[in-house]
Amino acid sequence: MPTVVQLPVGKALTVRAAADAFQLVWGEAAVNTWNARRASVLSWLGWCGERGYDGPSVPAWAKRMTPPDSETPARSKMAIDRLIARREVHLREKTLWRMLYETCARAEEILGVNIEDLDLAGRRCPVKAKGARPRTRRRSQAREDFVLEPVYWDAGTARLLPRLLKGRTRGPVFVTHRRPGPGKVVSPRDVCPDTGFARLSYGQARALLDKHTAVGGVPGTGWDLHEWRHSGLTHLGEAGTSLLMLMTKSRHKKPENVRKYFHPSPEAIAEITSLLAPGGSRR
């Protein structure tokens, strides 16, 4: 159950009371949780101030903390190619994984794509990004009511997509192998009109990846879907892609957010270190 903070009744909320509430509720929270809750409190206090309500300021010690580097590993190109080339891996998974790697997109973004969205000739499609800006302010907004952003893929995905679609022209790109059960309410956009199959969910995609990569066959020890994005951005960075281009590819707005995704391998560090070797001795 969530922690309930008892604030002074009948008195103005003081800075000390606010400090006690911060410490009690989020004093031991993760860095990202702390920053998110702190931002929410600041937003609420700003709203109160704009309307003339008295309120405390955020305690001086309650500063925004620097987020730690992501612990999500970056897989090598060889490991990625070997996994996707395995014969027992279904074409659907091969296409999804290759598309995630080449677009450096989030799994939710790619799983939400429909065939009508694909520009196969241009090797691109629009996605609803995390934190997408709404075009309107109405409730229950559809995907098209948000500002969509393009993602791009290359030859690997381009070879697999036509085989996966098999002539389908409408509906989700990635679907399950069965129809939704009776009583399950599914949006028309999330059902293939030709086969009746439902859109592949994030949980299902994650379980499929774990199944093929689990260590010793132990569930929960395999790769995570987010590793495709990390790996793609890391490999682009190792190839010398500029920070500006990495931000454009990943669609991040802040350089520090891109830094969390860049995990160069020991081999890449050794290679760049060789640039400092004496003349003529660079390996």
Tab-separated table of C-alpha atoms in Angstrom:
chain	number	residue	atom	x	y	z
A	1	MET	CA	0.000	0.000	0.000
A	2	PRO	CA	1.222	3.565	-0.668
A	3	THR	CA	2.629	5.558	2.224
A	4	VAL	CA	0.222	8.140	3.646
A	5	VAL	CA	1.811	11.366	4.856
A	6	GLN	CA	0.012	13.194	7.690
A	7	LEU	CA	0.430	16.928	7.051
A	8	PRO	CA	-0.448	19.655	9.569
A	9	VAL	CA	-4.204	20.302	9.771
A	10	GLY	CA	-5.449	23.869	9.939
A	11	LYS	CA	-1.968	25.291	9.346
A	12	ALA	CA	-0.056	26.437	6.335
A	13	LEU	CA	2.121	23.729	4.860
A	14	THR	CA	5.619	24.749	5.922
A	15	VAL	CA	8.919	24.027	4.228
A	16	ARG	CA	9.805	21.754	7.133
A	17	ALA	CA	6.628	19.725	6.684
A	18	ALA	CA	7.291	19.466	2.965
A	19	ALA	CA	10.853	18.332	3.672
A	20	ASP	CA	9.586	15.657	6.065
A	21	ALA	CA	7.105	14.452	3.441
A	22	PHE	CA	9.826	14.262	0.770
A	23	GLN	CA	12.099	12.257	3.040
A	24	LEU	CA	9.387	9.904	4.279
A	25	VAL	CA	7.826	9.059	0.924
A	26	TRP	CA	10.770	9.188	-1.505
A	27	GLY	CA	13.884	9.313	0.672
A	28	GLU	CA	14.940	5.819	-0.399
A	29	ALA	CA	13.426	5.808	-3.887
A	30	ALA	CA	15.383	5.184	-7.063
A	31	VAL	CA	16.962	8.220	-8.712
A	32	ASN	CA	14.522	8.324	-11.624
A	33	THR	CA	11.562	7.945	-9.262
A	34	TRP	CA	12.888	10.744	-7.057
A	35	ASN	CA	13.301	13.079	-10.040
A	36	ALA	CA	9.840	12.276	-11.417
A	37	ARG	CA	8.078	12.839	-8.074
A	38	ARG	CA	10.046	16.004	-7.418
A	39	ALA	CA	9.023	17.362	-10.826
A	40	SER	CA	5.376	16.571	-10.059
A	41	VAL	CA	5.532	18.449	-6.755
A	42	LEU	CA	7.186	21.432	-8.438
A	43	SER	CA	4.486	21.451	-11.104
A	44	TRP	CA	1.750	21.378	-8.467
A	45	LEU	CA	3.338	24.174	-6.438
A	46	GLY	CA	3.672	26.236	-9.603
A	47	TRP	CA	-0.007	25.674	-10.352
A	48	CYS	CA	-0.903	26.822	-6.824
A	49	GLY	CA	1.278	29.918	-7.121
A	50	GLU	CA	-0.311	30.932	-10.428
A	51	ARG	CA	-3.724	30.913	-8.741
A	52	GLY	CA	-2.691	32.865	-5.672
A	53	TYR	CA	-2.549	29.996	-3.197
A	54	ASP	CA	0.142	30.059	-0.542
A	55	GLY	CA	2.466	27.112	-0.482
A	56	PRO	CA	5.954	26.112	0.611
A	57	SER	CA	9.009	25.962	-1.555
A	58	VAL	CA	10.797	22.719	-2.244
A	59	PRO	CA	13.499	22.131	0.393
A	60	ALA	CA	16.946	23.297	-0.704
A	61	TRP	CA	18.428	19.834	-0.242
A	62	ALA	CA	15.776	18.210	-2.442
A	63	LYS	CA	17.696	18.765	-5.663
A	64	ARG	CA	17.332	16.889	-8.876
A	65	MET	CA	19.726	13.946	-8.907
A	66	THR	CA	21.850	12.869	-11.855
A	67	PRO	CA	20.368	9.673	-13.318
A	68	PRO	CA	22.771	6.708	-13.338
A	69	ASP	CA	23.941	5.130	-16.553
A	70	SER	CA	21.627	2.429	-17.815
A	71	GLU	CA	22.582	-1.115	-16.844
A	72	THR	CA	21.031	-2.536	-19.999
A	73	PRO	CA	23.825	-4.313	-21.898
A	74	ALA	CA	24.689	-3.794	-25.550
A	75	ARG	CA	24.982	-7.038	-27.497
A	76	SER	CA	27.673	-7.535	-30.124
A	77	LYS	CA	26.849	-7.518	-33.823
A	78	MET	CA	27.972	-11.132	-34.064
A	79	ALA	CA	25.620	-12.215	-31.266
A	80	ILE	CA	22.739	-10.337	-32.887
A	81	ASP	CA	23.350	-11.823	-36.339
A	82	ARG	CA	23.672	-15.331	-34.939
A	83	LEU	CA	20.432	-15.051	-32.967
A	84	ILE	CA	18.416	-13.749	-35.902
A	85	ALA	CA	19.927	-16.383	-38.229
A	86	ARG	CA	18.879	-19.334	-36.047
A	87	ARG	CA	16.596	-21.683	-37.955
A	88	GLU	CA	14.217	-22.305	-35.059
A	89	VAL	CA	13.420	-18.589	-34.723
A	90	HIS	CA	10.128	-17.700	-36.420
A	91	LEU	CA	10.100	-15.159	-39.250
A	92	ARG	CA	7.952	-12.826	-37.134
A	93	GLU	CA	10.585	-12.651	-34.397
A	94	LYS	CA	13.437	-12.314	-36.895
A	95	THR	CA	11.711	-9.343	-38.512
A	96	LEU	CA	10.807	-7.675	-35.217
A	97	TRP	CA	14.299	-8.005	-33.769
A	98	ARG	CA	16.029	-6.814	-36.926
A	99	MET	CA	13.631	-3.879	-37.172
A	100	LEU	CA	14.191	-2.899	-33.539
A	101	TYR	CA	17.946	-3.037	-34.030
A	102	GLU	CA	18.062	-1.071	-37.294
A	103	THR	CA	15.528	1.592	-36.293
A	104	CYS	CA	16.860	1.955	-32.701
A	105	ALA	CA	13.215	2.467	-31.789
A	106	ARG	CA	11.412	1.447	-28.624
A	107	ALA	CA	9.613	-1.881	-28.753
A	108	GLU	CA	6.223	-0.289	-28.010
A	109	GLU	CA	6.676	2.034	-30.988
A	110	ILE	CA	7.406	-0.727	-33.496
A	111	LEU	CA	4.746	-3.084	-32.153
A	112	GLY	CA	2.198	-0.291	-32.626
A	113	VAL	CA	2.903	0.091	-36.354
A	114	ASN	CA	0.315	-0.949	-38.936
A	115	ILE	CA	0.978	-2.066	-42.494
A	116	GLU	CA	-0.667	1.102	-43.818
A	117	ASP	CA	2.040	3.119	-42.017
A	118	LEU	CA	4.938	1.432	-43.824
A	119	ASP	CA	6.871	3.165	-46.584
A	120	LEU	CA	8.623	0.079	-47.921
A	121	ALA	CA	10.346	1.937	-50.753
A	122	GLY	CA	11.662	4.647	-48.429
A	123	ARG	CA	12.399	2.170	-45.630
A	124	ARG	CA	10.632	4.253	-43.005
A	125	CYS	CA	7.402	4.591	-41.055
A	126	PRO	CA	5.894	7.013	-38.518
A	127	VAL	CA	5.576	5.937	-34.891
A	128	LYS	CA	3.912	7.354	-31.818
A	129	ALA	CA	6.940	8.126	-29.676
A	130	LYS	CA	7.216	8.067	-25.914
A	131	GLY	CA	5.864	11.377	-24.612
A	132	ALA	CA	4.390	12.263	-28.012
A	133	ARG	CA	2.886	15.740	-28.218
A	134	PRO	CA	-0.900	15.745	-28.784
A	135	ARG	CA	-2.382	17.554	-31.767
A	136	THR	CA	-5.595	18.192	-29.855
A	137	ARG	CA	-6.711	18.319	-26.227
A	138	ARG	CA	-9.628	15.949	-26.321
A	139	ARG	CA	-9.889	12.840	-24.196
A	140	SER	CA	-9.404	9.264	-25.426
A	141	GLN	CA	-7.106	10.411	-28.177
A	142	ALA	CA	-6.333	8.026	-31.015
A	143	ARG	CA	-2.821	7.436	-32.301
A	144	GLU	CA	-3.361	9.836	-35.183
A	145	ASP	CA	-4.142	12.635	-32.709
A	146	PHE	CA	-0.475	12.742	-31.687
A	147	VAL	CA	2.563	14.103	-33.486
A	148	LEU	CA	4.195	11.059	-35.100
A	149	GLU	CA	7.935	10.702	-35.682
A	150	PRO	CA	9.662	8.731	-38.477
A	151	VAL	CA	11.992	5.791	-37.894
A	152	TYR	CA	14.243	4.272	-40.553
A	153	TRP	CA	15.490	0.757	-41.263
A	154	ASP	CA	17.954	-0.795	-43.683
A	155	ALA	CA	18.493	-3.825	-45.902
A	156	GLY	CA	18.061	-6.488	-43.211
A	157	THR	CA	14.544	-5.378	-42.333
A	158	ALA	CA	13.750	-4.587	-45.967
A	159	ARG	CA	14.418	-8.225	-46.937
A	160	LEU	CA	12.290	-9.670	-44.143
A	161	LEU	CA	9.206	-7.421	-44.136
A	162	PRO	CA	7.695	-8.532	-47.502
A	163	ARG	CA	8.055	-12.176	-46.467
A	164	LEU	CA	6.323	-11.482	-43.156
A	165	LEU	CA	3.407	-9.568	-44.677
A	166	LYS	CA	2.658	-12.227	-47.333
A	167	GLY	CA	0.415	-9.922	-49.323
A	168	ARG	CA	-1.406	-8.434	-46.324
A	169	THR	CA	-2.122	-4.742	-46.876
A	170	ARG	CA	-3.925	-3.731	-43.663
A	171	GLY	CA	-3.733	-4.238	-39.938
A	172	PRO	CA	-0.877	-4.680	-37.468
A	173	VAL	CA	2.525	-5.627	-38.842
A	174	PHE	CA	3.228	-8.002	-35.963
A	175	VAL	CA	0.325	-10.242	-34.959
A	176	THR	CA	-0.223	-13.287	-32.798
A	177	HIS	CA	-0.906	-16.712	-34.263
A	178	ARG	CA	-4.447	-16.911	-32.915
A	179	ARG	CA	-7.622	-14.862	-32.738
A	180	PRO	CA	-8.550	-12.907	-29.579
A	181	GLY	CA	-10.528	-14.996	-27.099
A	182	PRO	CA	-14.264	-14.412	-26.590
A	183	GLY	CA	-14.991	-11.533	-24.261
A	184	LYS	CA	-11.690	-9.805	-24.929
A	185	VAL	CA	-12.297	-6.277	-26.181
A	186	VAL	CA	-9.781	-5.338	-28.872
A	187	SER	CA	-9.646	-2.116	-30.862
A	188	PRO	CA	-10.316	-2.559	-34.598
A	189	ARG	CA	-6.882	-1.058	-35.290
A	190	ASP	CA	-5.303	-3.887	-33.278
A	191	VAL	CA	-6.850	-6.710	-35.305
A	192	CYS	CA	-5.814	-7.882	-38.751
A	193	PRO	CA	-8.945	-7.588	-40.947
A	194	ASP	CA	-7.733	-10.428	-43.192
A	195	THR	CA	-6.830	-13.068	-40.602
A	196	GLY	CA	-8.566	-11.855	-37.438
A	197	PHE	CA	-5.309	-12.179	-35.496
A	198	ALA	CA	-4.593	-9.609	-32.773
A	199	ARG	CA	-1.597	-7.326	-32.476
A	200	LEU	CA	1.421	-8.850	-30.747
A	201	SER	CA	1.719	-7.323	-27.280
A	202	TYR	CA	4.863	-6.126	-25.532
A	203	GLY	CA	4.584	-8.904	-22.957
A	204	GLN	CA	4.287	-11.580	-25.635
A	205	ALA	CA	7.241	-10.171	-27.583
A	206	ARG	CA	9.353	-10.040	-24.434
A	207	ALA	CA	8.499	-13.648	-23.554
A	208	LEU	CA	9.432	-14.820	-27.067
A	209	LEU	CA	12.821	-13.089	-26.890
A	210	ASP	CA	13.477	-14.534	-23.442
A	211	LYS	CA	12.562	-18.001	-24.680
A	212	HIS	CA	15.269	-17.922	-27.364
A	213	THR	CA	17.984	-16.268	-25.265
A	214	ALA	CA	17.443	-17.630	-21.736
A	215	VAL	CA	20.651	-18.842	-20.095
A	216	GLY	CA	20.423	-22.596	-19.645
A	217	GLY	CA	16.748	-22.430	-20.545
A	218	VAL	CA	15.919	-20.683	-17.256
A	219	PRO	CA	13.007	-18.244	-17.807
A	220	GLY	CA	13.765	-14.611	-17.066
A	221	THR	CA	17.498	-14.832	-17.810
A	222	GLY	CA	17.387	-13.910	-21.495
A	223	TRP	CA	17.722	-10.665	-23.380
A	224	ASP	CA	15.372	-7.726	-22.912
A	225	LEU	CA	13.598	-5.967	-25.786
A	226	HIS	CA	15.255	-2.684	-24.835
A	227	GLU	CA	18.673	-4.190	-25.587
A	228	TRP	CA	18.051	-3.857	-29.318
A	229	ARG	CA	17.853	-0.068	-28.986
A	230	HIS	CA	20.912	0.068	-26.749
A	231	SER	CA	22.897	-2.172	-29.091
A	232	GLY	CA	21.992	-0.217	-32.217
A	233	LEU	CA	22.949	3.136	-30.728
A	234	THR	CA	26.155	1.723	-29.264
A	235	HIS	CA	27.255	0.279	-32.587
A	236	LEU	CA	26.487	3.550	-34.366
A	237	GLY	CA	28.547	5.405	-31.766
A	238	GLU	CA	31.452	2.982	-32.132
A	239	ALA	CA	31.357	3.582	-35.889
A	240	GLY	CA	31.988	7.296	-35.281
A	241	THR	CA	28.449	8.652	-35.587
A	242	SER	CA	28.258	12.180	-34.161
A	243	LEU	CA	26.265	12.992	-31.031
A	244	LEU	CA	23.856	15.108	-33.073
A	245	MET	CA	23.139	12.231	-35.441
A	246	LEU	CA	22.710	9.813	-32.537
A	247	MET	CA	20.171	12.184	-30.984
A	248	THR	CA	18.339	12.397	-34.305
A	249	LYS	CA	18.328	8.622	-34.733
A	250	SER	CA	17.175	7.933	-31.173
A	251	ARG	CA	14.892	11.013	-31.112
A	252	HIS	CA	16.230	12.105	-27.737
A	253	LYS	CA	16.081	15.790	-26.898
A	254	LYS	CA	18.922	15.857	-24.360
A	255	PRO	CA	22.532	14.672	-24.901
A	256	GLU	CA	22.716	13.117	-21.427
A	257	ASN	CA	19.864	10.788	-22.317
A	258	VAL	CA	21.767	9.481	-25.334
A	259	ARG	CA	24.814	8.907	-23.146
A	260	LYS	CA	22.880	6.330	-21.129
A	261	TYR	CA	22.438	4.220	-24.256
A	262	PHE	CA	26.036	4.278	-25.413
A	263	HIS	CA	28.069	1.357	-24.010
A	264	PRO	CA	31.187	0.906	-26.183
A	265	SER	CA	32.773	-2.521	-26.029
A	266	PRO	CA	36.288	-3.143	-24.637
A	267	GLU	CA	37.400	-3.886	-28.206
A	268	ALA	CA	36.159	-0.495	-29.388
A	269	ILE	CA	37.968	1.257	-26.521
A	270	ALA	CA	41.173	-0.629	-27.347
A	271	GLU	CA	40.846	0.335	-31.011
A	272	ILE	CA	40.471	4.026	-30.335
A	273	THR	CA	43.308	3.901	-27.802
A	274	SER	CA	45.592	2.671	-30.586
A	275	LEU	CA	45.303	6.143	-32.106
A	276	LEU	CA	47.599	7.350	-29.318
A	277	ALA	CA	50.381	4.886	-30.160
A	278	PRO	CA	53.746	6.217	-31.390
A	279	GLY	CA	54.015	6.770	-35.110
A	280	GLY	CA	54.299	3.597	-37.133
A	281	SER	CA	53.371	1.291	-34.240
A	282	ARG	CA	49.604	1.532	-34.441
A	283	ARG	CA	48.127	-1.947	-34.780
